[in-house]
């Protein structure tokens, strides 16, 4: 969705005075009231205005849109032997990138809405019941005809991911039509978090609403194949507040062959980051695993961040904890660098447990971890 010059002028006037009438807008622009009414109608259809007096109103909440599924984690009890049976243990829990991010946010005390798709089956019912019990609002979760998605992860004896298989047919079937009733909610969000499990059509629809209403958007590419599909969506006319890829996903987003071991000062990595800035991304937060991360801000430079020491029990969910805590800190007024440090602390706390989302995660727990880390370095 693109706005015309006149529509942008009308939005600028409404941001100054959300209750301005059509006649006062017409007088300010030197046009007719009838012409303004036509533009206002078009702005409503495009999602740029959501009712009189709503242009600047924001609910201090995060809207998270993306995957929700059942996680099946299988961990080997010994070094993995390929192409044969391995002794191990299995565990089933609610999962999905967007759902996990939403639960992390809710546990930290941020009002959070989840928009996702699950099946009309027992797995979907359990998923929604447990997600709601964690404090996430699920009013706009779509119950579709496809079975609730699954994510099956095989971990080695050290808790590192060996391979994962995702069945995301329910999420794949989510369409813009399923999000129409949530358009006002999206346009009022304090922050919008999207994951790359969404189809390009849905992502484009939501990004258009966010661009038109000025909602800041964070995008997690999720995986290399998903990142490659996301790449065409980035354009300077549709700014994105932050993108959080790992090195391989950054390469897929920019069409560059970046080695997974690329360091924070690698020239190719920095060139890829610069390219995303040129395409309208304000903050590029590149995750470097145990080596920490690199936060690059358009016009303000780059900051390498160390990962806090942690004894990893299970790495599943670390990135979701990072992103959820990052968003929570931003809404609380933290600058992006401090918010990224907050995210790192949440990830370290999460990998130290077998849970995908740490059930006792609180803002106080993260703050204590940050203070302990500060004491160790002074």
Tab-separated table of C-alpha atoms in Angstrom:
chain	number	residue	atom	x	y	z
A	1	UNK	CA	0.000	0.000	0.000
A	2	UNK	CA	1.317	3.419	-1.007
A	3	UNK	CA	-0.152	6.750	0.066
A	4	UNK	CA	-0.618	9.621	-2.338
A	5	UNK	CA	0.937	13.016	-1.647
A	6	UNK	CA	-2.476	14.451	-0.644
A	7	UNK	CA	-3.146	11.499	1.681
A	8	UNK	CA	0.208	12.077	3.395
A	9	UNK	CA	-0.659	15.769	3.825
A	10	UNK	CA	-3.986	14.857	5.417
A	11	UNK	CA	-2.284	12.398	7.783
A	12	UNK	CA	0.177	15.116	8.835
A	13	UNK	CA	-2.733	17.422	9.722
A	14	UNK	CA	-4.509	14.645	11.632
A	15	UNK	CA	-1.408	13.877	13.653
A	16	UNK	CA	-1.424	17.477	14.830
A	17	UNK	CA	-5.186	17.453	15.456
A	18	UNK	CA	-6.767	13.960	15.499
A	19	UNK	CA	-10.270	15.474	15.839
A	20	UNK	CA	-9.976	17.796	12.846
A	21	UNK	CA	-13.071	17.816	10.649
A	22	UNK	CA	-13.185	17.487	6.885
A	23	UNK	CA	-13.916	21.184	6.392
A	24	UNK	CA	-10.976	22.379	8.491
A	25	UNK	CA	-8.687	19.986	6.599
A	26	UNK	CA	-10.051	21.276	3.296
A	27	UNK	CA	-9.432	24.878	4.380
A	28	UNK	CA	-5.852	24.079	5.395
A	29	UNK	CA	-5.109	22.359	2.087
A	30	UNK	CA	-7.013	24.738	-0.182
A	31	UNK	CA	-9.373	22.063	-1.496
A	32	UNK	CA	-13.001	21.055	-1.090
A	33	UNK	CA	-14.675	19.190	1.729
A	34	UNK	CA	-15.980	16.596	-0.752
A	35	UNK	CA	-12.454	15.905	-1.991
A	36	UNK	CA	-11.190	15.520	1.578
A	37	UNK	CA	-13.982	13.045	2.374
A	38	UNK	CA	-12.896	10.911	-0.584
A	39	UNK	CA	-9.291	10.939	0.667
A	40	UNK	CA	-10.421	10.099	4.217
A	41	UNK	CA	-12.419	7.149	2.897
A	42	UNK	CA	-9.397	5.886	0.973
A	43	UNK	CA	-7.172	6.287	4.046
A	44	UNK	CA	-9.618	4.193	6.040
A	45	UNK	CA	-9.598	1.444	3.416
A	46	UNK	CA	-5.797	1.443	3.438
A	47	UNK	CA	-5.680	1.157	7.228
A	48	UNK	CA	-3.958	4.509	7.688
A	49	UNK	CA	-6.771	5.884	9.842
A	50	UNK	CA	-8.790	3.784	12.204
A	51	UNK	CA	-11.624	6.080	13.169
A	52	UNK	CA	-11.925	9.685	14.208
A	53	UNK	CA	-9.569	10.587	17.032
A	54	UNK	CA	-7.520	7.395	16.723
A	55	UNK	CA	-4.527	8.552	14.709
A	56	UNK	CA	-2.223	9.176	17.636
A	57	UNK	CA	-3.730	6.873	20.217
A	58	UNK	CA	-1.558	3.917	21.186
A	59	UNK	CA	-2.189	1.103	23.599
A	60	UNK	CA	0.997	0.458	25.568
A	61	UNK	CA	1.001	-3.129	24.325
A	62	UNK	CA	2.881	-5.335	21.921
A	63	UNK	CA	1.141	-7.154	19.091
A	64	UNK	CA	3.032	-10.291	18.033
A	65	UNK	CA	2.109	-11.975	14.738
A	66	UNK	CA	3.512	-15.250	13.439
A	67	UNK	CA	3.937	-18.905	14.255
A	68	UNK	CA	2.273	-20.854	17.065
A	69	UNK	CA	2.805	-24.590	17.267
A	70	UNK	CA	3.585	-27.532	19.498
A	71	UNK	CA	7.286	-28.023	20.257
A	72	UNK	CA	8.541	-31.599	20.386
A	73	UNK	CA	12.102	-31.637	21.696
A	74	UNK	CA	14.153	-34.823	21.629
A	75	UNK	CA	17.548	-34.831	23.339
A	76	UNK	CA	20.185	-37.512	22.915
A	77	UNK	CA	21.728	-38.914	26.073
A	78	UNK	CA	25.078	-39.428	24.304
A	79	UNK	CA	26.911	-37.984	21.281
A	80	UNK	CA	24.566	-38.330	18.307
A	81	UNK	CA	25.189	-41.308	16.028
A	82	UNK	CA	23.743	-40.563	12.601
A	83	UNK	CA	21.523	-42.894	10.560
A	84	UNK	CA	20.675	-45.064	13.539
A	85	UNK	CA	18.646	-45.048	16.738
A	86	UNK	CA	19.878	-42.978	19.676
A	87	UNK	CA	18.789	-43.236	23.323
A	88	UNK	CA	17.250	-40.010	24.558
A	89	UNK	CA	14.425	-38.154	26.227
A	90	UNK	CA	11.505	-36.247	24.682
A	91	UNK	CA	9.414	-33.315	25.857
A	92	UNK	CA	6.347	-31.595	24.404
A	93	UNK	CA	5.407	-27.963	25.107
A	94	UNK	CA	3.765	-24.907	23.535
A	95	UNK	CA	6.040	-23.281	20.938
A	96	UNK	CA	6.341	-21.178	17.813
A	97	UNK	CA	8.526	-18.089	17.463
A	98	UNK	CA	5.738	-15.534	17.758
A	99	UNK	CA	3.990	-17.454	20.523
A	100	UNK	CA	7.239	-17.813	22.479
A	101	UNK	CA	8.056	-14.118	22.094
A	102	UNK	CA	4.539	-13.259	23.250
A	103	UNK	CA	4.838	-15.461	26.343
A	104	UNK	CA	8.213	-13.964	27.248
A	105	UNK	CA	6.713	-10.476	26.971
A	106	UNK	CA	3.692	-11.390	29.078
A	107	UNK	CA	5.850	-12.956	31.786
A	108	UNK	CA	7.854	-9.710	31.904
A	109	UNK	CA	4.649	-7.764	32.515
A	110	UNK	CA	4.025	-6.255	29.067
A	111	UNK	CA	0.415	-6.382	27.791
A	112	UNK	CA	0.704	-8.658	24.767
A	113	UNK	CA	-1.642	-9.773	21.985
A	114	UNK	CA	-0.868	-12.824	19.839
A	115	UNK	CA	-2.141	-13.147	16.280
A	116	UNK	CA	-1.483	-16.616	14.873
A	117	UNK	CA	-3.213	-19.678	13.426
A	118	UNK	CA	-3.849	-23.051	15.059
A	119	UNK	CA	-6.032	-26.001	14.175
A	120	UNK	CA	-9.445	-26.906	15.506
A	121	UNK	CA	-7.953	-29.817	17.382
A	122	UNK	CA	-6.910	-30.853	20.877
A	123	UNK	CA	-3.343	-29.650	20.298
A	124	UNK	CA	-4.600	-26.201	19.357
A	125	UNK	CA	-6.897	-26.077	22.360
A	126	UNK	CA	-4.053	-26.972	24.713
A	127	UNK	CA	-1.748	-24.476	23.032
A	128	UNK	CA	-4.216	-21.619	23.484
A	129	UNK	CA	-5.109	-22.586	27.053
A	130	UNK	CA	-1.476	-22.628	28.171
A	131	UNK	CA	-0.619	-19.454	26.252
A	132	UNK	CA	-3.527	-17.576	27.795
A	133	UNK	CA	-2.596	-18.887	31.241
A	134	UNK	CA	0.833	-17.269	30.792
A	135	UNK	CA	-0.874	-13.889	30.369
A	136	UNK	CA	-1.027	-13.559	26.565
A	137	UNK	CA	-4.223	-12.225	24.979
A	138	UNK	CA	-5.410	-14.659	22.297
A	139	UNK	CA	-8.631	-13.046	21.030
A	140	UNK	CA	-7.297	-12.770	17.471
A	141	UNK	CA	-5.809	-16.257	17.077
A	142	UNK	CA	-7.366	-17.880	14.000
A	143	UNK	CA	-8.724	-21.442	14.287
A	144	UNK	CA	-8.304	-22.912	10.807
A	145	UNK	CA	-8.906	-26.268	9.102
A	146	UNK	CA	-5.256	-27.360	9.139
A	147	UNK	CA	-3.814	-29.334	12.079
A	148	UNK	CA	-1.965	-27.292	14.673
A	149	UNK	CA	1.657	-26.913	13.610
A	150	UNK	CA	4.538	-28.823	15.101
A	151	UNK	CA	8.238	-28.082	15.501
A	152	UNK	CA	10.346	-31.154	16.167
A	153	UNK	CA	13.902	-30.452	17.334
A	154	UNK	CA	16.657	-33.007	17.840
A	155	UNK	CA	19.295	-31.877	20.324
A	156	UNK	CA	22.646	-33.458	21.036
A	157	UNK	CA	23.831	-34.381	24.520
A	158	UNK	CA	25.122	-30.820	25.051
A	159	UNK	CA	21.745	-29.265	24.208
A	160	UNK	CA	22.822	-27.927	20.804
A	161	UNK	CA	20.437	-28.220	17.880
A	162	UNK	CA	21.243	-31.048	15.449
A	163	UNK	CA	18.234	-30.752	13.146
A	164	UNK	CA	14.656	-29.484	13.290
A	165	UNK	CA	11.543	-30.147	11.216
A	166	UNK	CA	8.698	-27.626	11.143
A	167	UNK	CA	5.169	-28.456	9.987
A	168	UNK	CA	3.641	-24.979	9.638
A	169	UNK	CA	0.693	-25.602	7.293
A	170	UNK	CA	-1.714	-23.777	9.646
A	171	UNK	CA	0.497	-20.686	9.694
A	172	UNK	CA	1.102	-20.893	5.950
A	173	UNK	CA	-2.665	-20.711	5.390
A	174	UNK	CA	-3.052	-17.499	7.420
A	175	UNK	CA	-4.144	-14.726	5.053
A	176	UNK	CA	-4.758	-10.946	5.244
A	177	UNK	CA	-8.498	-11.679	5.330
A	178	UNK	CA	-8.018	-13.409	8.680
A	179	UNK	CA	-6.390	-10.233	10.056
A	180	UNK	CA	-9.047	-7.714	9.018
A	181	UNK	CA	-10.725	-7.727	12.440
A	182	UNK	CA	-7.334	-7.050	14.078
A	183	UNK	CA	-6.449	-4.082	11.864
A	184	UNK	CA	-7.352	-1.509	14.506
A	185	UNK	CA	-5.434	-3.453	17.162
A	186	UNK	CA	-2.338	-3.528	14.927
A	187	UNK	CA	-2.603	0.188	14.183
A	188	UNK	CA	-2.831	1.010	17.897
A	189	UNK	CA	0.088	-1.162	19.023
A	190	UNK	CA	2.898	0.294	21.068
A	191	UNK	CA	5.183	-2.096	19.186
A	192	UNK	CA	4.662	-4.746	16.523
A	193	UNK	CA	6.701	-7.972	16.365
A	194	UNK	CA	6.560	-10.160	13.241
A	195	UNK	CA	8.194	-13.499	12.575
A	196	UNK	CA	9.291	-14.847	9.222
A	197	UNK	CA	6.900	-17.803	9.381
A	198	UNK	CA	4.247	-15.506	7.914
A	199	UNK	CA	3.678	-15.538	4.176
A	200	UNK	CA	5.024	-12.549	2.203
A	201	UNK	CA	1.398	-11.587	1.480
A	202	UNK	CA	0.527	-11.341	5.184
A	203	UNK	CA	3.799	-9.615	6.042
A	204	UNK	CA	3.221	-7.054	3.302
A	205	UNK	CA	-0.329	-6.399	4.549
A	206	UNK	CA	0.792	-5.870	8.147
A	207	UNK	CA	3.827	-3.763	7.193
A	208	UNK	CA	1.549	-1.495	5.165
A	209	UNK	CA	-0.667	-0.903	8.205
A	210	UNK	CA	2.372	-0.251	10.394
A	211	UNK	CA	3.898	2.174	7.885
A	212	UNK	CA	0.640	4.056	7.489
A	213	UNK	CA	-0.012	4.381	11.223
A	214	UNK	CA	3.577	4.897	12.388
A	215	UNK	CA	3.812	1.713	14.477
A	216	UNK	CA	7.395	0.586	15.075
A	217	UNK	CA	8.019	-2.917	13.751
A	218	UNK	CA	10.527	-5.599	14.766
A	219	UNK	CA	11.085	-8.562	12.434
A	220	UNK	CA	12.689	-11.920	13.276
A	221	UNK	CA	13.586	-13.722	10.013
A	222	UNK	CA	13.364	-17.143	11.796
A	223	UNK	CA	15.454	-19.147	9.292
A	224	UNK	CA	17.559	-18.864	6.146
A	225	UNK	CA	14.795	-20.040	3.755
A	226	UNK	CA	12.266	-17.692	5.396
A	227	UNK	CA	14.746	-14.799	5.286
A	228	UNK	CA	15.192	-15.264	1.548
A	229	UNK	CA	11.419	-14.861	1.094
A	230	UNK	CA	11.442	-11.723	3.267
A	231	UNK	CA	14.121	-9.907	1.277
A	232	UNK	CA	11.844	-8.270	-1.352
A	233	UNK	CA	9.633	-6.739	1.354
A	234	UNK	CA	12.230	-4.249	2.526
A	235	UNK	CA	11.859	-0.866	0.865
A	236	UNK	CA	12.596	2.706	1.922
A	237	UNK	CA	8.921	3.621	1.577
A	238	UNK	CA	8.045	1.109	4.285
A	239	UNK	CA	10.499	1.636	7.170
A	240	UNK	CA	11.253	-1.113	9.679
A	241	UNK	CA	12.406	-0.289	13.200
A	242	UNK	CA	14.556	-3.387	13.736
A	243	UNK	CA	15.519	-6.711	12.160
A	244	UNK	CA	17.181	-9.467	14.219
A	245	UNK	CA	18.934	-11.998	11.942
A	246	UNK	CA	21.782	-14.351	12.667
A	247	UNK	CA	24.707	-14.228	10.230
A	248	UNK	CA	23.277	-16.774	7.785
A	249	UNK	CA	19.865	-15.074	7.805
A	250	UNK	CA	21.532	-11.704	7.209
A	251	UNK	CA	23.169	-13.201	4.134
A	252	UNK	CA	19.804	-14.479	2.869
A	253	UNK	CA	18.143	-11.094	3.471
A	254	UNK	CA	20.777	-9.310	1.398
A	255	UNK	CA	21.729	-11.930	-1.173
A	256	UNK	CA	25.261	-12.296	0.162
A	257	UNK	CA	27.190	-15.450	0.992
A	258	UNK	CA	28.223	-14.851	4.605
A	259	UNK	CA	30.005	-17.592	6.493
A	260	UNK	CA	28.313	-18.649	9.708
A	261	UNK	CA	31.508	-17.783	11.593
A	262	UNK	CA	31.683	-14.182	10.352
A	263	UNK	CA	32.853	-11.822	13.094
A	264	UNK	CA	31.263	-8.522	14.072
A	265	UNK	CA	33.924	-6.585	12.144
A	266	UNK	CA	33.835	-8.727	9.012
A	267	UNK	CA	33.699	-6.373	5.963
A	268	UNK	CA	31.137	-8.528	4.143
A	269	UNK	CA	28.892	-8.654	7.195
A	270	UNK	CA	29.122	-4.874	7.635
A	271	UNK	CA	28.319	-4.350	3.952
A	272	UNK	CA	25.197	-6.509	4.335
A	273	UNK	CA	24.151	-4.505	7.397
A	274	UNK	CA	24.639	-1.254	5.472
A	275	UNK	CA	22.452	-2.578	2.676
A	276	UNK	CA	19.561	-3.199	5.082
A	277	UNK	CA	19.953	0.344	6.397
A	278	UNK	CA	19.682	1.617	2.816
A	279	UNK	CA	16.443	-0.353	2.467
A	280	UNK	CA	14.785	1.370	5.417
A	281	UNK	CA	15.824	-0.661	8.476
A	282	UNK	CA	16.809	1.588	11.382
A	283	UNK	CA	18.359	-1.049	13.682
A	284	UNK	CA	20.039	-4.246	12.470
A	285	UNK	CA	20.760	-6.546	15.413
A	286	UNK	CA	22.937	-9.420	14.190
A	287	UNK	CA	23.084	-12.419	16.506
A	288	UNK	CA	26.485	-14.081	16.700
A	289	UNK	CA	25.655	-16.958	19.053
A	290	UNK	CA	28.113	-17.461	21.895
A	291	UNK	CA	30.150	-14.511	20.574
A	292	UNK	CA	27.344	-12.084	21.393
A	293	UNK	CA	25.830	-9.758	18.817
A	294	UNK	CA	26.279	-6.587	16.807
A	295	UNK	CA	23.745	-3.763	17.015
A	296	UNK	CA	23.982	-1.313	14.129
A	297	UNK	CA	21.883	1.855	14.121
A	298	UNK	CA	21.356	3.963	11.025
A	299	UNK	CA	23.385	7.157	11.333
A	300	UNK	CA	24.681	6.300	14.814
A	301	UNK	CA	27.255	3.550	14.300
A	302	UNK	CA	27.707	-0.014	15.530
A	303	UNK	CA	28.007	-1.528	19.010
A	304	UNK	CA	29.363	-5.071	19.593
A	305	UNK	CA	27.749	-6.777	22.581
A	306	UNK	CA	29.125	-9.724	24.525
A	307	UNK	CA	26.928	-12.666	25.429
A	308	UNK	CA	26.723	-13.194	29.200
A	309	UNK	CA	28.313	-16.436	30.422
A	310	UNK	CA	25.771	-19.222	30.676
A	311	UNK	CA	25.809	-22.975	31.089
A	312	UNK	CA	23.565	-24.066	28.235
A	313	UNK	CA	21.079	-26.784	29.079
A	314	UNK	CA	18.925	-26.233	25.975
A	315	UNK	CA	19.409	-23.485	23.358
A	316	UNK	CA	15.850	-23.734	22.023
A	317	UNK	CA	14.015	-20.473	22.666
A	318	UNK	CA	17.080	-18.321	23.325
A	319	UNK	CA	16.420	-16.033	20.370
A	320	UNK	CA	12.745	-15.713	21.304
A	321	UNK	CA	13.706	-14.662	24.835
A	322	UNK	CA	16.181	-12.126	23.433
A	323	UNK	CA	13.587	-10.563	21.171
A	324	UNK	CA	10.822	-10.529	23.788
A	325	UNK	CA	13.055	-8.923	26.411
A	326	UNK	CA	14.401	-6.445	23.842
A	327	UNK	CA	10.857	-5.329	22.996
A	328	UNK	CA	9.902	-5.138	26.688
A	329	UNK	CA	12.883	-2.927	27.470
A	330	UNK	CA	12.221	-0.638	24.495
A	331	UNK	CA	8.645	-0.054	25.627
A	332	UNK	CA	9.977	0.707	29.087
A	333	UNK	CA	12.067	3.554	27.664
A	334	UNK	CA	15.469	1.857	27.326
A	335	UNK	CA	17.709	2.885	24.453
A	336	UNK	CA	18.319	0.099	21.885
A	337	UNK	CA	21.804	-0.784	23.174
A	338	UNK	CA	20.612	-1.238	26.753
A	339	UNK	CA	17.547	-3.094	25.451
A	340	UNK	CA	19.840	-5.461	23.540
A	341	UNK	CA	21.879	-6.131	26.692
A	342	UNK	CA	18.608	-6.844	28.475
A	343	UNK	CA	17.749	-9.304	25.715
A	344	UNK	CA	21.088	-11.065	26.064
A	345	UNK	CA	20.513	-11.492	29.793
A	346	UNK	CA	17.069	-13.015	29.165
A	347	UNK	CA	18.560	-15.450	26.642
A	348	UNK	CA	21.280	-16.536	29.078
A	349	UNK	CA	18.685	-17.169	31.770
A	350	UNK	CA	16.562	-19.174	29.344
A	351	UNK	CA	19.268	-21.504	27.978
A	352	UNK	CA	20.227	-22.394	31.544
A	353	UNK	CA	16.876	-24.229	31.866
A	354	UNK	CA	15.262	-27.052	29.853
A	355	UNK	CA	12.246	-24.828	29.103
A	356	UNK	CA	11.728	-23.057	25.769
A	357	UNK	CA	10.203	-20.153	27.725
A	358	UNK	CA	11.530	-19.892	31.243
A	359	UNK	CA	8.421	-20.123	33.490
A	360	UNK	CA	9.889	-18.015	36.298
A	361	UNK	CA	11.168	-15.248	34.001
A	362	UNK	CA	10.559	-11.793	35.474
A	363	UNK	CA	11.940	-8.318	34.953
A	364	UNK	CA	13.528	-8.544	38.408
A	365	UNK	CA	15.316	-11.786	37.475
A	366	UNK	CA	16.823	-10.148	34.381
A	367	UNK	CA	17.839	-7.017	36.264
A	368	UNK	CA	19.546	-9.131	38.934
A	369	UNK	CA	21.423	-11.029	36.215
A	370	UNK	CA	22.535	-7.760	34.589
A	371	UNK	CA	23.705	-6.366	37.928
A	372	UNK	CA	25.624	-9.577	38.680
A	373	UNK	CA	27.282	-9.379	35.261
A	374	UNK	CA	28.235	-5.751	35.901
A	375	UNK	CA	29.802	-6.669	39.248
A	376	UNK	CA	31.900	-9.369	37.569
A	377	UNK	CA	33.350	-6.873	35.095
A	378	UNK	CA	34.188	-4.136	37.638
